[in-house]
CSV table of N, CA, C and O in Angstrom, one decimal:
chain,number,residue,atom,x,y,z
A,1094,LEU,N,5.7,-30.3,-32.6
A,1094,LEU,CA,6.3,-31.0,-33.8
A,1094,LEU,C,6.2,-31.4,-35.2
A,1094,LEU,O,4.6,-31.0,-35.4
A,1095,THR,N,6.7,-31.7,-36.0
A,1095,THR,CA,6.1,-31.2,-37.5
A,1095,THR,C,6.1,-32.7,-38.1
A,1095,THR,O,6.4,-33.9,-37.5
A,1096,GLY,N,5.2,-32.5,-39.3
A,1096,GLY,CA,5.9,-34.4,-39.8
A,1096,GLY,C,4.7,-35.0,-39.7
A,1096,GLY,O,3.9,-34.7,-39.5
A,1097,VAL,N,4.6,-36.1,-39.5
A,1097,VAL,CA,3.6,-36.9,-39.6
A,1097,VAL,C,3.0,-36.6,-38.5
A,1097,VAL,O,1.5,-37.3,-38.0
A,1098,PHE,N,3.2,-35.9,-37.4
A,1098,PHE,CA,2.0,-35.9,-36.2
A,1098,PHE,C,1.3,-34.7,-36.4
A,1098,PHE,O,0.6,-34.4,-35.8
A,1099,GLU,N,1.7,-34.1,-37.6
A,1099,GLU,CA,1.0,-31.9,-37.9
A,1099,GLU,C,0.0,-32.7,-37.9
A,1099,GLU,O,-0.3,-33.3,-39.8
A,1100,GLY,N,-1.0,-32.0,-37.2
A,1100,GLY,CA,-2.3,-32.3,-38.5
A,1100,GLY,C,-2.8,-33.9,-38.2
A,1100,GLY,O,-4.1,-34.2,-38.1
A,1101,THR,N,-2.1,-34.5,-37.2
A,1101,THR,CA,-3.0,-36.3,-36.7
A,1101,THR,C,-2.5,-36.6,-35.8
A,1101,THR,O,-3.1,-37.9,-34.8
A,1102,THR,N,-1.8,-36.0,-34.8
A,1102,THR,CA,-2.2,-36.3,-33.0
A,1102,THR,C,-3.2,-35.4,-32.8
A,1102,THR,O,-3.3,-34.5,-32.5
A,1103,LEU,N,-4.1,-36.9,-32.2
A,1103,LEU,CA,-5.4,-35.6,-31.3
A,1103,LEU,C,-5.4,-35.6,-29.7
A,1103,LEU,O,-5.7,-34.7,-28.7
A,1104,ALA,N,-4.5,-36.3,-28.9
A,1104,ALA,CA,-3.8,-36.0,-27.7
A,1104,ALA,C,-2.4,-37.0,-27.3
A,1104,ALA,O,-2.3,-37.8,-27.3
A,1105,LEU,N,-1.9,-36.0,-26.0
A,1105,LEU,CA,-0.6,-36.5,-25.8
A,1105,LEU,C,-1.4,-37.5,-24.7
A,1105,LEU,O,-2.2,-36.7,-23.5
A,1106,LEU,N,-1.2,-38.7,-24.3
A,1106,LEU,CA,-2.1,-40.0,-23.4
A,1106,LEU,C,-1.1,-40.3,-22.2
A,1106,LEU,O,-1.8,-40.2,-21.2
A,1107,GLY,N,0.2,-39.6,-22.4
A,1107,GLY,CA,1.1,-40.0,-21.0
A,1107,GLY,C,2.1,-39.9,-21.3
A,1107,GLY,O,2.8,-40.6,-22.5
A,1108,MET,N,3.4,-40.0,-20.9
A,1108,MET,CA,4.6,-40.2,-20.3
A,1108,MET,C,5.3,-40.8,-19.1
A,1108,MET,O,4.9,-40.3,-18.5
A,1109,ASP,N,6.4,-42.4,-19.9
A,1109,ASP,CA,6.5,-43.0,-18.4
A,1109,ASP,C,8.2,-43.5,-18.4
A,1109,ASP,O,8.4,-43.0,-19.8
A,1110,ARG,N,8.6,-43.4,-17.5
A,1110,ARG,CA,9.8,-44.0,-17.2
A,1110,ARG,C,11.1,-42.6,-17.7
A,1110,ARG,O,11.9,-42.9,-18.6
A,1111,LEU,N,10.9,-41.6,-17.5
A,1111,LEU,CA,11.9,-40.6,-17.6
A,1111,LEU,C,12.7,-40.5,-17.0
A,1111,LEU,O,13.0,-40.7,-16.0
A,1112,ARG,N,14.2,-40.9,-17.8
A,1112,ARG,CA,15.5,-40.7,-17.3
A,1112,ARG,C,15.8,-39.7,-18.1
A,1112,ARG,O,16.4,-40.3,-19.2
A,1113,PHE,N,16.8,-38.6,-17.5
A,1113,PHE,CA,18.1,-38.1,-17.6
A,1113,PHE,C,19.5,-39.2,-17.7
A,1113,PHE,O,20.0,-38.9,-17.1
A,1114,THR,N,19.9,-39.2,-18.7
A,1114,THR,CA,21.2,-39.6,-18.4
A,1114,THR,C,21.9,-39.2,-18.7
A,1114,THR,O,23.2,-39.9,-19.3
A,1115,GLY,N,22.3,-37.5,-19.5
A,1115,GLY,CA,23.5,-36.9,-19.5
A,1115,GLY,C,23.0,-35.8,-19.3
A,1115,GLY,O,21.6,-35.5,-19.4
A,1116,ALA,N,24.2,-34.8,-19.5
A,1116,ALA,CA,24.0,-33.8,-19.7
A,1116,ALA,C,23.6,-32.6,-20.9
A,1116,ALA,O,24.5,-32.9,-21.7
A,1117,VAL,N,23.2,-32.2,-20.4
A,1117,VAL,CA,22.9,-31.0,-22.2
A,1117,VAL,C,23.2,-29.2,-21.6
A,1117,VAL,O,23.0,-28.8,-20.6
A,1118,LYS,N,24.2,-29.2,-21.9
A,1118,LYS,CA,24.8,-27.6,-21.6
A,1118,LYS,C,24.3,-26.2,-23.1
A,1118,LYS,O,24.3,-27.1,-24.5
A,1119,PHE,N,24.5,-25.2,-22.8
A,1119,PHE,CA,24.4,-24.2,-23.3
A,1119,PHE,C,26.0,-24.8,-24.8
A,1119,PHE,O,26.6,-25.1,-24.3
A,1120,GLY,N,24.8,-24.1,-25.4
A,1120,GLY,CA,25.6,-24.4,-27.1
A,1120,GLY,C,25.7,-25.9,-27.8
A,1120,GLY,O,25.8,-26.1,-29.3
A,1121,ASP,N,25.2,-26.9,-27.1
A,1121,ASP,CA,24.0,-28.2,-27.6
A,1121,ASP,C,23.7,-28.1,-28.8
A,1121,ASP,O,22.9,-27.5,-28.2
A,1122,THR,N,23.5,-29.4,-29.3
A,1122,THR,CA,22.6,-29.4,-30.8
A,1122,THR,C,22.0,-30.8,-30.1
A,1122,THR,O,22.3,-31.8,-29.7
A,1123,ILE,N,20.9,-30.8,-30.3
A,1123,ILE,CA,19.8,-32.2,-29.5
A,1123,ILE,C,18.8,-32.7,-30.1
A,1123,ILE,O,18.2,-31.9,-31.3
A,1124,HIS,N,18.8,-33.3,-30.6
A,1124,HIS,CA,17.2,-34.0,-31.5
A,1124,HIS,C,16.9,-35.0,-31.3
A,1124,HIS,O,17.5,-36.0,-30.3
A,1125,THR,N,15.9,-35.4,-31.6
A,1125,THR,CA,14.5,-36.4,-31.2
A,1125,THR,C,15.2,-37.6,-32.4
A,1125,THR,O,14.2,-37.5,-32.6
A,1126,GLU,N,15.1,-38.8,-30.9
A,1126,GLU,CA,14.8,-40.1,-32.2
A,1126,GLU,C,13.5,-40.6,-31.5
A,1126,GLU,O,13.4,-41.0,-30.2
A,1127,MET,N,12.3,-40.9,-32.3
A,1127,MET,CA,11.6,-41.6,-32.1
A,1127,MET,C,10.8,-42.9,-32.4
A,1127,MET,O,11.1,-43.2,-33.6
A,1128,THR,N,10.9,-44.6,-31.8
A,1128,THR,CA,10.4,-45.8,-32.3
A,1128,THR,C,9.4,-46.1,-32.0
A,1128,THR,O,9.2,-45.9,-30.9
A,1129,VAL,N,8.9,-46.8,-32.9
A,1129,VAL,CA,6.8,-47.3,-33.0
A,1129,VAL,C,7.3,-48.7,-32.2
A,1129,VAL,O,8.1,-49.1,-33.0
A,1130,ARG,N,6.7,-48.7,-30.9
A,1130,ARG,CA,6.6,-49.9,-30.3
A,1130,ARG,C,5.4,-50.5,-30.6
A,1130,ARG,O,5.5,-52.2,-30.6
A,1131,GLU,N,4.8,-50.0,-30.1
A,1131,GLU,CA,3.3,-51.0,-30.8
A,1131,GLU,C,2.1,-49.6,-31.0
A,1131,GLU,O,2.5,-48.9,-30.9
A,1132,VAL,N,0.9,-50.8,-31.9
A,1132,VAL,CA,0.0,-50.1,-32.6
A,1132,VAL,C,-0.6,-50.2,-31.7
A,1132,VAL,O,-1.2,-51.8,-32.1
A,1133,LYS,N,-2.1,-49.9,-31.5
A,1133,LYS,CA,-3.2,-50.0,-30.4
A,1133,LYS,C,-4.6,-49.8,-31.3
A,1133,LYS,O,-4.8,-48.5,-31.6
A,1134,GLU,N,-6.0,-50.2,-31.4
A,1134,GLU,CA,-6.7,-50.1,-32.1
A,1134,GLU,C,-7.5,-49.4,-30.5
A,1134,GLU,O,-7.3,-50.3,-29.8
A,1135,SER,N,-8.1,-48.4,-31.6
A,1135,SER,CA,-9.5,-48.0,-30.7
A,1135,SER,C,-10.4,-48.3,-31.0
A,1135,SER,O,-10.9,-49.3,-31.7
A,1136,SER,N,-11.5,-48.0,-29.9
A,1136,SER,CA,-12.7,-48.2,-29.9
A,1136,SER,C,-13.5,-47.4,-31.3
A,1136,SER,O,-14.4,-47.9,-31.8
A,1137,ARG,N,-13.0,-46.7,-31.5
A,1137,ARG,CA,-13.4,-46.0,-32.7
A,1137,ARG,C,-12.5,-46.2,-34.0
A,1137,ARG,O,-11.1,-46.1,-33.8
A,1138,PRO,N,-12.9,-45.9,-34.2
A,1138,PRO,CA,-12.1,-46.8,-36.0
A,1138,PRO,C,-11.6,-45.2,-36.8
A,1138,PRO,O,-10.4,-45.4,-37.8
A,1139,ASP,N,-11.6,-44.4,-36.6
A,1139,ASP,CA,-10.8,-42.9,-37.1
A,1139,ASP,C,-9.5,-43.1,-36.9
A,1139,ASP,O,-8.8,-41.9,-36.4
A,1140,ARG,N,-9.4,-43.4,-35.3
A,1140,ARG,CA,-7.7,-43.5,-34.4
A,1140,ARG,C,-8.1,-44.5,-34.0
A,1140,ARG,O,-8.1,-45.7,-33.5
A,1141,GLY,N,-6.2,-44.4,-33.0
A,1141,GLY,CA,-5.9,-45.7,-33.1
A,1141,GLY,C,-4.8,-44.9,-31.8
A,1141,GLY,O,-4.4,-43.5,-31.7
A,1142,THR,N,-3.7,-45.6,-31.0
A,1142,THR,CA,-3.2,-45.4,-30.1
A,1142,THR,C,-1.2,-46.2,-30.4
A,1142,THR,O,-1.6,-47.0,-30.5
A,1143,VAL,N,-0.4,-44.9,-30.3
A,1143,VAL,CA,0.8,-45.3,-31.1
A,1143,VAL,C,1.5,-45.5,-29.1
A,1143,VAL,O,1.9,-44.4,-29.1
A,1144,LEU,N,2.4,-46.6,-29.5
A,1144,LEU,CA,3.6,-46.6,-28.1
A,1144,LEU,C,4.7,-46.3,-28.6
A,1144,LEU,O,5.2,-46.8,-29.6
A,1145,LEU,N,5.8,-44.6,-28.5
A,1145,LEU,CA,6.8,-44.5,-28.7
A,1145,LEU,C,7.6,-44.9,-27.6
A,1145,LEU,O,7.6,-44.8,-26.3
A,1146,ASP,N,8.8,-45.4,-28.3
A,1146,ASP,CA,10.0,-45.2,-27.2
A,1146,ASP,C,10.6,-43.6,-27.9
A,1146,ASP,O,11.5,-43.6,-29.1
A,1147,VAL,N,11.1,-43.1,-26.8
A,1147,VAL,CA,11.5,-41.6,-27.1
A,1147,VAL,C,12.9,-41.1,-26.9
A,1147,VAL,O,13.5,-42.4,-25.5
A,1148,ALA,N,14.0,-41.4,-27.7
A,1148,ALA,CA,15.2,-40.9,-27.3
A,1148,ALA,C,16.4,-39.1,-27.5
A,1148,ALA,O,15.9,-39.1,-28.5
A,1149,VAL,N,16.7,-38.1,-26.6
A,1149,VAL,CA,17.0,-37.0,-26.8
A,1149,VAL,C,18.7,-37.6,-27.1
A,1149,VAL,O,19.0,-38.0,-26.4
A,1150,LYS,N,18.9,-36.6,-28.2
A,1150,LYS,CA,20.7,-37.3,-28.5
A,1150,LYS,C,21.2,-36.3,-29.1
A,1150,LYS,O,20.9,-35.1,-29.4
A,1151,ASN,N,22.6,-35.7,-28.0
A,1151,ASN,CA,22.9,-34.6,-28.5
A,1151,ASN,C,23.8,-34.7,-29.9
A,1151,ASN,O,23.7,-35.7,-30.7
A,1152,GLN,N,25.0,-33.9,-30.3
A,1152,GLN,CA,25.5,-33.8,-31.6
A,1152,GLN,C,26.6,-34.3,-31.7
A,1152,GLN,O,27.1,-35.1,-32.3
A,1153,ARG,N,26.9,-35.5,-30.4
A,1153,ARG,CA,28.2,-36.2,-30.5
A,1153,ARG,C,27.0,-38.0,-30.2
A,1153,ARG,O,28.0,-38.7,-30.4
A,1154,GLY,N,26.0,-38.2,-30.5
A,1154,GLY,CA,25.0,-39.1,-30.3
A,1154,GLY,C,24.7,-39.1,-29.3
A,1154,GLY,O,24.1,-40.9,-28.6
A,1155,ASP,N,25.2,-38.9,-28.1
A,1155,ASP,CA,25.2,-39.4,-26.6
A,1155,ASP,C,23.6,-39.2,-26.5
A,1155,ASP,O,22.8,-38.6,-26.5
A,1156,THR,N,23.4,-40.5,-25.9
A,1156,THR,CA,21.4,-40.3,-25.4
A,1156,THR,C,21.9,-39.4,-24.0
A,1156,THR,O,23.0,-39.8,-23.0
A,1157,VAL,N,20.8,-38.3,-23.7
A,1157,VAL,CA,20.7,-37.3,-22.8
A,1157,VAL,C,19.8,-37.5,-22.1
A,1157,VAL,O,19.2,-37.1,-21.2
A,1158,ALA,N,18.3,-38.6,-22.7
A,1158,ALA,CA,17.1,-37.7,-22.2
A,1158,ALA,C,16.6,-39.9,-22.5
A,1158,ALA,O,16.5,-39.5,-24.0
A,1159,THR,N,14.9,-40.7,-22.0
A,1159,THR,CA,15.1,-41.0,-22.4
A,1159,THR,C,13.4,-40.8,-22.2
A,1159,THR,O,13.5,-40.6,-20.9
A,1160,TRP,N,12.3,-41.6,-22.6
A,1160,TRP,CA,11.1,-41.7,-22.8
A,1160,TRP,C,10.3,-42.4,-23.2
A,1160,TRP,O,10.5,-42.6,-23.8
A,1161,ASP,N,9.2,-43.9,-22.3
A,1161,ASP,CA,8.1,-44.0,-23.5
A,1161,ASP,C,6.9,-42.8,-23.3
A,1161,ASP,O,7.4,-42.0,-22.2
A,1162,GLN,N,6.0,-42.9,-24.1
A,1162,GLN,CA,4.9,-42.2,-24.7
A,1162,GLN,C,4.2,-42.6,-25.6
A,1162,GLN,O,4.0,-42.9,-26.2
A,1163,ALA,N,2.8,-42.3,-25.0
A,1163,ALA,CA,1.4,-42.8,-25.8
A,1163,ALA,C,0.8,-41.8,-26.5
A,1163,ALA,O,0.7,-40.4,-25.4
A,1164,VAL,N,0.5,-41.4,-27.6
A,1164,VAL,CA,0.0,-40.4,-28.5
A,1164,VAL,C,-1.9,-41.2,-29.0
A,1164,VAL,O,-1.4,-42.5,-29.4
A,1165,LEU,N,-2.5,-40.7,-28.7
A,1165,LEU,CA,-3.5,-40.5,-30.2
A,1165,LEU,C,-3.6,-40.4,-30.6
A,1165,LEU,O,-3.3,-39.0,-30.8
A,1166,MET,N,-3.8,-41.1,-31.8
A,1166,MET,CA,-3.4,-40.4,-33.5
A,1166,MET,C,-4.8,-40.8,-34.1
A,1166,MET,O,-5.1,-41.8,-34.3
A,1167,ALA,N,-4.8,-40.0,-34.9
A,1167,ALA,CA,-5.6,-40.3,-36.1
A,1167,ALA,C,-5.4,-41.5,-37.3
A,1167,ALA,O,-4.4,-40.7,-37.9
A,1168,LYS,N,-6.1,-42.0,-37.8
A,1168,LYS,CA,-5.6,-43.3,-38.6
A,1168,LYS,C,-5.8,-41.8,-40.1
A,1168,LYS,O,-6.4,-41.3,-40.3
A,1169,ARG,N,-4.9,-42.5,-41.6
A,1169,ARG,CA,-5.6,-42.4,-43.3
A,1169,ARG,C,-6.4,-42.7,-42.8
A,1169,ARG,O,-7.6,-43.7,-42.9
A,1170,PRO,N,-7.2,-42.0,-43.6
A,1170,PRO,CA,-9.0,-42.3,-44.3
A,1170,PRO,C,-8.6,-43.7,-45.2
A,1170,PRO,O,-7.1,-43.6,-45.8
A,1171,VAL,N,-9.3,-43.9,-45.0
A,1171,VAL,CA,-9.6,-46.1,-45.6
A,1171,VAL,C,-10.1,-44.9,-47.7
A,1171,VAL,O,-10.7,-44.5,-48.1
A,1172,ALA,N,-9.1,-45.6,-48.7
A,1172,ALA,CA,-9.7,-45.3,-49.5
A,1172,ALA,C,-10.5,-46.1,-50.4
A,1172,ALA,O,-11.2,-47.4,-49.9
A,1173,SER,N,-12.1,-45.3,-50.5
A,1173,SER,CA,-13.1,-46.2,-50.9
A,1173,SER,C,-12.7,-46.9,-52.8
A,1173,SER,O,-11.8,-46.2,-53.3
A,1174,SER,N,-13.6,-48.2,-52.2
A,1174,SER,CA,-13.7,-49.0,-53.5
A,1174,SER,C,-14.1,-48.2,-55.1
A,1174,SER,O,-14.7,-47.4,-55.3
A,1175,PRO,N,-13.2,-48.1,-55.8
A,1175,PRO,CA,-13.9,-47.8,-57.0
A,1175,PRO,C,-15.8,-48.3,-57.6
A,1175,PRO,O,-15.3,-49.6,-57.5
A,1176,ARG,N,-16.3,-47.5,-58.7
A,1176,ARG,CA,-17.6,-48.4,-58.2
A,1176,ARG,C,-17.4,-48.5,-59.6
A,1176,ARG,O,-17.3,-47.7,-61.2
């Protein structure tokens, strides 16, 4: 994955409730849509857990797969106060 996940994902913690809801055929174009459901603080201040709802859709917009995903991600560095 690129974009927001590149360089920030520390670990894939799990995938649950995987469902295949439609067929994917040769020649189909698919893409993934992810929605942040919840963000949880970690015991370490530089990271946290992000819970995602994931849907894979084909070129017609039909959902062909769904799952829940938990990812451990690095937090943005906190900007220091000017002195």
